[in-house]
mmCIF file with all atom_site columns, C-alpha atoms in Angstrom:
data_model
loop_
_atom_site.group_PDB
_atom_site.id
_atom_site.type_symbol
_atom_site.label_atom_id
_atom_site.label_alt_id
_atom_site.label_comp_id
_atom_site.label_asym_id
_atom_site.label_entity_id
_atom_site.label_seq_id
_atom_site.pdbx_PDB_ins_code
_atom_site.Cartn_x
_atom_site.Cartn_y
_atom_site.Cartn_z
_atom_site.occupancy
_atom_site.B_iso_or_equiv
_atom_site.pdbx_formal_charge
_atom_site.auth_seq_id
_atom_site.auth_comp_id
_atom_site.auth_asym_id
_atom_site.auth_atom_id
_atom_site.pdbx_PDB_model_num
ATOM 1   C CA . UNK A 1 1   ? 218.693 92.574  200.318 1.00 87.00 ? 9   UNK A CA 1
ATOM 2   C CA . UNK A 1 2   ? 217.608 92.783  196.798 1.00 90.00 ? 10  UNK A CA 1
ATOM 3   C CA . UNK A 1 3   ? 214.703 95.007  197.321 1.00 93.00 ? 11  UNK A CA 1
ATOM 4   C CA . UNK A 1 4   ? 216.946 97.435  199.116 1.00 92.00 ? 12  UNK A CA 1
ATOM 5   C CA . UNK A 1 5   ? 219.476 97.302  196.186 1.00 93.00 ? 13  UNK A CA 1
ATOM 6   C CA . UNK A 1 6   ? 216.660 97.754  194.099 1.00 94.00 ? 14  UNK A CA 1
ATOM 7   C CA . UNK A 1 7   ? 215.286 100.660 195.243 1.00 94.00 ? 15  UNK A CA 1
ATOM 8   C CA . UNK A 1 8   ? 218.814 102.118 196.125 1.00 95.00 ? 16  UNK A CA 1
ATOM 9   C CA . UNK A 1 9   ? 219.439 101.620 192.250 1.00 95.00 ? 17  UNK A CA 1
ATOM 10  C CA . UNK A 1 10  ? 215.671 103.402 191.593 1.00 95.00 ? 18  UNK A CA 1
ATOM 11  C CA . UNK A 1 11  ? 216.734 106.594 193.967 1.00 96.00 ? 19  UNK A CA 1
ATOM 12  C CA . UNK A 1 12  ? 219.902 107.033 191.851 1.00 96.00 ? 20  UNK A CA 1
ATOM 13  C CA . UNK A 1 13  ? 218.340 106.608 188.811 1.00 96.00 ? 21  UNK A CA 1
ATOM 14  C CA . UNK A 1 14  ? 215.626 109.509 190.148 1.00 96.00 ? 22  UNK A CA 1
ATOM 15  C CA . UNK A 1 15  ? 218.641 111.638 191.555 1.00 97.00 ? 23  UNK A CA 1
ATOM 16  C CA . UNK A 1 16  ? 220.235 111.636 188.083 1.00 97.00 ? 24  UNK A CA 1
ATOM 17  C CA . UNK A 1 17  ? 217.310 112.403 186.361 1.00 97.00 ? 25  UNK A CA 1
ATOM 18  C CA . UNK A 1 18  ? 216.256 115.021 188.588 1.00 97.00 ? 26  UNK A CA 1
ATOM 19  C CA . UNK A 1 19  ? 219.909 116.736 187.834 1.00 97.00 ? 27  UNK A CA 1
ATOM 20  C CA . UNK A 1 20  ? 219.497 116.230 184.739 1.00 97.00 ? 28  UNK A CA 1
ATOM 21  C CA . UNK A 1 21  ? 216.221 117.702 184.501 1.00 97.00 ? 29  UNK A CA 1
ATOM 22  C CA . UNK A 1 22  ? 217.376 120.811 186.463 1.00 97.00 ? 30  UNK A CA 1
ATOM 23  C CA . UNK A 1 23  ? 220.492 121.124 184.117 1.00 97.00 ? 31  UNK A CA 1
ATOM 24  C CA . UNK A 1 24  ? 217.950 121.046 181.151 1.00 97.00 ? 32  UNK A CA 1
ATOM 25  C CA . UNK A 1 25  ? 216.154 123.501 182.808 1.00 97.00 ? 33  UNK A CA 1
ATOM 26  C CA . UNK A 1 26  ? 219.006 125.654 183.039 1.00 97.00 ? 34  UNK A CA 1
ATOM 27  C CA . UNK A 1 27  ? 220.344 125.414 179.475 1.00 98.00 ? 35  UNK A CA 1
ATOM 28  C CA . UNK A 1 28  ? 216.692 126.545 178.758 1.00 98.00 ? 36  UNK A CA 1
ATOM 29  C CA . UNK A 1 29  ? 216.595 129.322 180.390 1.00 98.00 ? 37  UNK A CA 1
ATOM 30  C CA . UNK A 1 30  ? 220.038 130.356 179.299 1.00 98.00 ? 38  UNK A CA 1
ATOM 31  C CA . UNK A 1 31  ? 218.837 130.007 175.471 1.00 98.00 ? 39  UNK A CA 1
ATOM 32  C CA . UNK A 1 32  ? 215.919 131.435 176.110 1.00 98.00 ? 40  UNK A CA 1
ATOM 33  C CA . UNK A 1 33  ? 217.798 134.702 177.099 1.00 97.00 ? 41  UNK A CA 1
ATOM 34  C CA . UNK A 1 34  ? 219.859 134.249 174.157 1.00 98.00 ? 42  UNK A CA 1
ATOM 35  C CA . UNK A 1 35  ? 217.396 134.169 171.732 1.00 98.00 ? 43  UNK A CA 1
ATOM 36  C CA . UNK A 1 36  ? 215.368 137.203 173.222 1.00 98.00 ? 44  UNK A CA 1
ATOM 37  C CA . UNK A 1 37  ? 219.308 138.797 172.576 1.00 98.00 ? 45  UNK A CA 1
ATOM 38  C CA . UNK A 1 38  ? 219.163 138.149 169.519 1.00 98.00 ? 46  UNK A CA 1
ATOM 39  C CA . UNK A 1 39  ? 215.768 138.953 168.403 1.00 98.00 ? 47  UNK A CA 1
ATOM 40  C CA . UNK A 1 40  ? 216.255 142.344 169.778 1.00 98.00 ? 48  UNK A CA 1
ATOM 41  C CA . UNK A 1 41  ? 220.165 142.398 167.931 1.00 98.00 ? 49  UNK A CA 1
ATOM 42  C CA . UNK A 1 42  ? 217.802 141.701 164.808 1.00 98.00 ? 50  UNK A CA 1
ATOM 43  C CA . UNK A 1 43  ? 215.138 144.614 165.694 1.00 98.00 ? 51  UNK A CA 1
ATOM 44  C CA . UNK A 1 44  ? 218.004 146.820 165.760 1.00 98.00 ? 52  UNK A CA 1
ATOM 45  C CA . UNK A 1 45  ? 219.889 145.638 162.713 1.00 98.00 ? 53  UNK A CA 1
ATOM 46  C CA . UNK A 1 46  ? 216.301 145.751 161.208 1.00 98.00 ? 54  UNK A CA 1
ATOM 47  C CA . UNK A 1 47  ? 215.785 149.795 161.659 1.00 98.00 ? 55  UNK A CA 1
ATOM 48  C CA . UNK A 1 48  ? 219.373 150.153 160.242 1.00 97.00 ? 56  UNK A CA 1
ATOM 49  C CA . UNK A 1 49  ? 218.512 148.936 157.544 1.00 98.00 ? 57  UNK A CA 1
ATOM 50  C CA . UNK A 1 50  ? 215.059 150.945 156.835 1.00 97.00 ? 58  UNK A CA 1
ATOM 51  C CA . UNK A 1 51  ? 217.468 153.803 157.926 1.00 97.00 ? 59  UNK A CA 1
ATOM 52  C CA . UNK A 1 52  ? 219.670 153.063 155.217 1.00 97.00 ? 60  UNK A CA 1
ATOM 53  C CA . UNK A 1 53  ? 217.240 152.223 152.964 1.00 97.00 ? 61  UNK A CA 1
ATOM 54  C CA . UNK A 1 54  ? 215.844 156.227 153.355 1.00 97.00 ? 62  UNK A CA 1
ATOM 55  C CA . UNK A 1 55  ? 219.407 158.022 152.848 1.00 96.00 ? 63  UNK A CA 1
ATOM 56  C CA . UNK A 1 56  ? 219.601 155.926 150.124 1.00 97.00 ? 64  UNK A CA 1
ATOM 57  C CA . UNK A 1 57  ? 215.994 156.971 148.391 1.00 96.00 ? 65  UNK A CA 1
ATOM 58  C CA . UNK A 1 58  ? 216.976 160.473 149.413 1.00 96.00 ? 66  UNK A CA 1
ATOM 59  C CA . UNK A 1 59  ? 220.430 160.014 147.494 1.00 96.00 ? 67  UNK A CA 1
ATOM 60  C CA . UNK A 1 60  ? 218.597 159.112 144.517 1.00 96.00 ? 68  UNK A CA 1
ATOM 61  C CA . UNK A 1 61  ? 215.785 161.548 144.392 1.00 95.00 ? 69  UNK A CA 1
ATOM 62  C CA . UNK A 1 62  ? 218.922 164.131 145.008 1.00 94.00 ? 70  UNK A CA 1
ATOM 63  C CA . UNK A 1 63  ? 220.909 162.431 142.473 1.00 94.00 ? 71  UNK A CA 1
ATOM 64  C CA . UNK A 1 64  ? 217.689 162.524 140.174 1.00 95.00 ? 72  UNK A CA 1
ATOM 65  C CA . UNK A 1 65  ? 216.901 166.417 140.627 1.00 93.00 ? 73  UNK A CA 1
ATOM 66  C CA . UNK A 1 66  ? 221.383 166.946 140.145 1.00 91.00 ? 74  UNK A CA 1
ATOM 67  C CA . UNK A 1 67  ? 220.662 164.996 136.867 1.00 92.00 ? 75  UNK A CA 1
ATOM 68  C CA . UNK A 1 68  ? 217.434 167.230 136.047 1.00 92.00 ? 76  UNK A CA 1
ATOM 69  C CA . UNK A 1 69  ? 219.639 170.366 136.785 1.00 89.00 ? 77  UNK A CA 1
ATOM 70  C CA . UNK A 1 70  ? 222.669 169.241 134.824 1.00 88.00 ? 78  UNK A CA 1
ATOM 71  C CA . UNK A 1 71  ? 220.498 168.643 131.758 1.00 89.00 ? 79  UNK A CA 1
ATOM 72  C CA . UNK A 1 72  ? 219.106 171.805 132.211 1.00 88.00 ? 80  UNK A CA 1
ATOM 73  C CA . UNK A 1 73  ? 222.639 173.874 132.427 1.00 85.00 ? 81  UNK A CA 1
ATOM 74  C CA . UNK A 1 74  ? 223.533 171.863 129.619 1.00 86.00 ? 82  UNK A CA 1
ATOM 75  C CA . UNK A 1 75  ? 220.576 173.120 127.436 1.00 87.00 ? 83  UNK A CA 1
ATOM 76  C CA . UNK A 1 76  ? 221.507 176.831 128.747 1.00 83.00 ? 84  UNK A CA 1
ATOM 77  C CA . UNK A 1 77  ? 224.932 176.237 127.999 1.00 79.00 ? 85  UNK A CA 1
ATOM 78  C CA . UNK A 1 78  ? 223.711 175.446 124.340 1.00 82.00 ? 86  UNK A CA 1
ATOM 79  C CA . UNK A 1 79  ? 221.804 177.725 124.014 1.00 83.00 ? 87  UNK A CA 1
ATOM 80  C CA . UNK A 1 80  ? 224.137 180.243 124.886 1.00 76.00 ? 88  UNK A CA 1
ATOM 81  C CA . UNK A 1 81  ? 226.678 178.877 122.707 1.00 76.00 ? 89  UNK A CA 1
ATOM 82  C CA . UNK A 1 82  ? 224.538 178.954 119.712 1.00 79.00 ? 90  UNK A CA 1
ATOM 83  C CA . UNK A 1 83  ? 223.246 182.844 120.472 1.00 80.00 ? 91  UNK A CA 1
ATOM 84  C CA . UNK A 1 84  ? 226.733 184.221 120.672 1.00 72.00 ? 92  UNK A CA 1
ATOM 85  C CA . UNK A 1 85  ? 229.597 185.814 119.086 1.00 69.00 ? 93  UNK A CA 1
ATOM 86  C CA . UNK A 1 86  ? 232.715 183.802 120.356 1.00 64.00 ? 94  UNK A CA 1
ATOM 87  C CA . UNK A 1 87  ? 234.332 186.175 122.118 1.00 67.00 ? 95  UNK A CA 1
ATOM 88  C CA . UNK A 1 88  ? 230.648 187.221 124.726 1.00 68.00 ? 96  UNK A CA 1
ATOM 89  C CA . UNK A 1 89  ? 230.778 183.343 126.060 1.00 64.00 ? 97  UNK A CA 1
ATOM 90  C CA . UNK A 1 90  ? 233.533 183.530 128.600 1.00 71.00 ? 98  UNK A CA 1
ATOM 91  C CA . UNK A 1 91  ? 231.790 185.293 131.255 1.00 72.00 ? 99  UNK A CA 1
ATOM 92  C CA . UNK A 1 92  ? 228.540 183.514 130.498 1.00 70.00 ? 100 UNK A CA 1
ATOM 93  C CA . UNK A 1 93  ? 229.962 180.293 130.782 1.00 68.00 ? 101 UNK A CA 1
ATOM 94  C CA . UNK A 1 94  ? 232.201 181.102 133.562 1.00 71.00 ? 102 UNK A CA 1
ATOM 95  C CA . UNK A 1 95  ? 228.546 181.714 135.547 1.00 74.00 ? 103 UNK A CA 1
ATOM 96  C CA . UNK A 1 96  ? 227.011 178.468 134.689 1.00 69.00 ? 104 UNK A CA 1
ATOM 97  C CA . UNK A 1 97  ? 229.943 176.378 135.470 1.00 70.00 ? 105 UNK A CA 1
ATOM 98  C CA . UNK A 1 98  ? 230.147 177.937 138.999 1.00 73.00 ? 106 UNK A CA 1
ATOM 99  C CA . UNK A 1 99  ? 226.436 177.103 139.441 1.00 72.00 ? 107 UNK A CA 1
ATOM 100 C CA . UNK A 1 100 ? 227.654 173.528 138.388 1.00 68.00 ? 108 UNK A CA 1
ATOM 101 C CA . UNK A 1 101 ? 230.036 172.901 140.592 1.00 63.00 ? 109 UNK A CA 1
ATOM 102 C CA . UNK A 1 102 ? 228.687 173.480 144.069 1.00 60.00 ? 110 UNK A CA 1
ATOM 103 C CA . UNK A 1 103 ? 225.776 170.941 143.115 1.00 56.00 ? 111 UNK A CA 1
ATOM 104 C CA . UNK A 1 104 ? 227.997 168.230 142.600 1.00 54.00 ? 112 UNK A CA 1
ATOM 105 C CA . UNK A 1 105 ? 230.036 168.792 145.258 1.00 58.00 ? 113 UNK A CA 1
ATOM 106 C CA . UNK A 1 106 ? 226.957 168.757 147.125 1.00 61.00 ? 114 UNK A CA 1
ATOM 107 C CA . UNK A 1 107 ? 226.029 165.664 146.006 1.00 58.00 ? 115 UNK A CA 1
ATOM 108 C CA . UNK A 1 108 ? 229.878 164.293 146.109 1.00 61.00 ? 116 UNK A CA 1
ATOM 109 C CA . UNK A 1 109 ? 229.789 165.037 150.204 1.00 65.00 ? 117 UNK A CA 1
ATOM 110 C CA . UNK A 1 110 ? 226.961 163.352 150.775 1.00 63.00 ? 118 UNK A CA 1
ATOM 111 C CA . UNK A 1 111 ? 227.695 160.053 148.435 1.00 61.00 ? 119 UNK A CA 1
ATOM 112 C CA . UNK A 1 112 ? 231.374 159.823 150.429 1.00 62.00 ? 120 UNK A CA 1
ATOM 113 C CA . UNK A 1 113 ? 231.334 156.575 152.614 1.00 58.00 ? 121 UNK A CA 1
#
């Protein structure tokens, strides 16, 4: 009677572990698919970011050659100032401002979130 007890004990002991083997098994598998999710989520996010990171060196060597532009209406501008009479800068001027503007606006469109 004990022996049969015993081992009636021992295959429900087995049974349990065996389901909870199985159910271990299963959570396994189930973050193993998660992970593999998530790596690839990361991948992804990953090349965003590089993409990003581009635009954003293209911004600045855009925003750098605006800057070498500007400096360089602004020395024309100068030097137009300095060379003439008062009255011969208006249309001068009014050409170098409207070579300016569309470069900053440029620049402006492609800075806009």
């Amino acid at each position: 009677d004990d022996t049969r007890k015993a081992l009636a004990l021992e295959a429900a002991r087995r049974q349990r572990a065996e389901e909870s083997d199985q159910a271990n098994r299963a959570d396994c598998q189930r973050l193993t698919g998660e992970l593999k999710s998530l790596q690839l989520r990361f991948q992804e996010l990953d090349i965003k970011c590089l993409e990003v990171e581009a635009k954003n060196q293209n911004l600045v060597s855009e925003m750098i050659a605006q800057k070498a532009n500007t400096a360089e209406l602004i020395n024309g501008m100068n030097s137009l100032v300095q060379s003439k009479a008062p009255g011969e800068l208006s249309d001068e001027l009014h050409d170098l401002m409207s070579k300016l503007t569309p470069q900053s606006s440029s620049l402006e469109a492609k800075t806009a979130p």
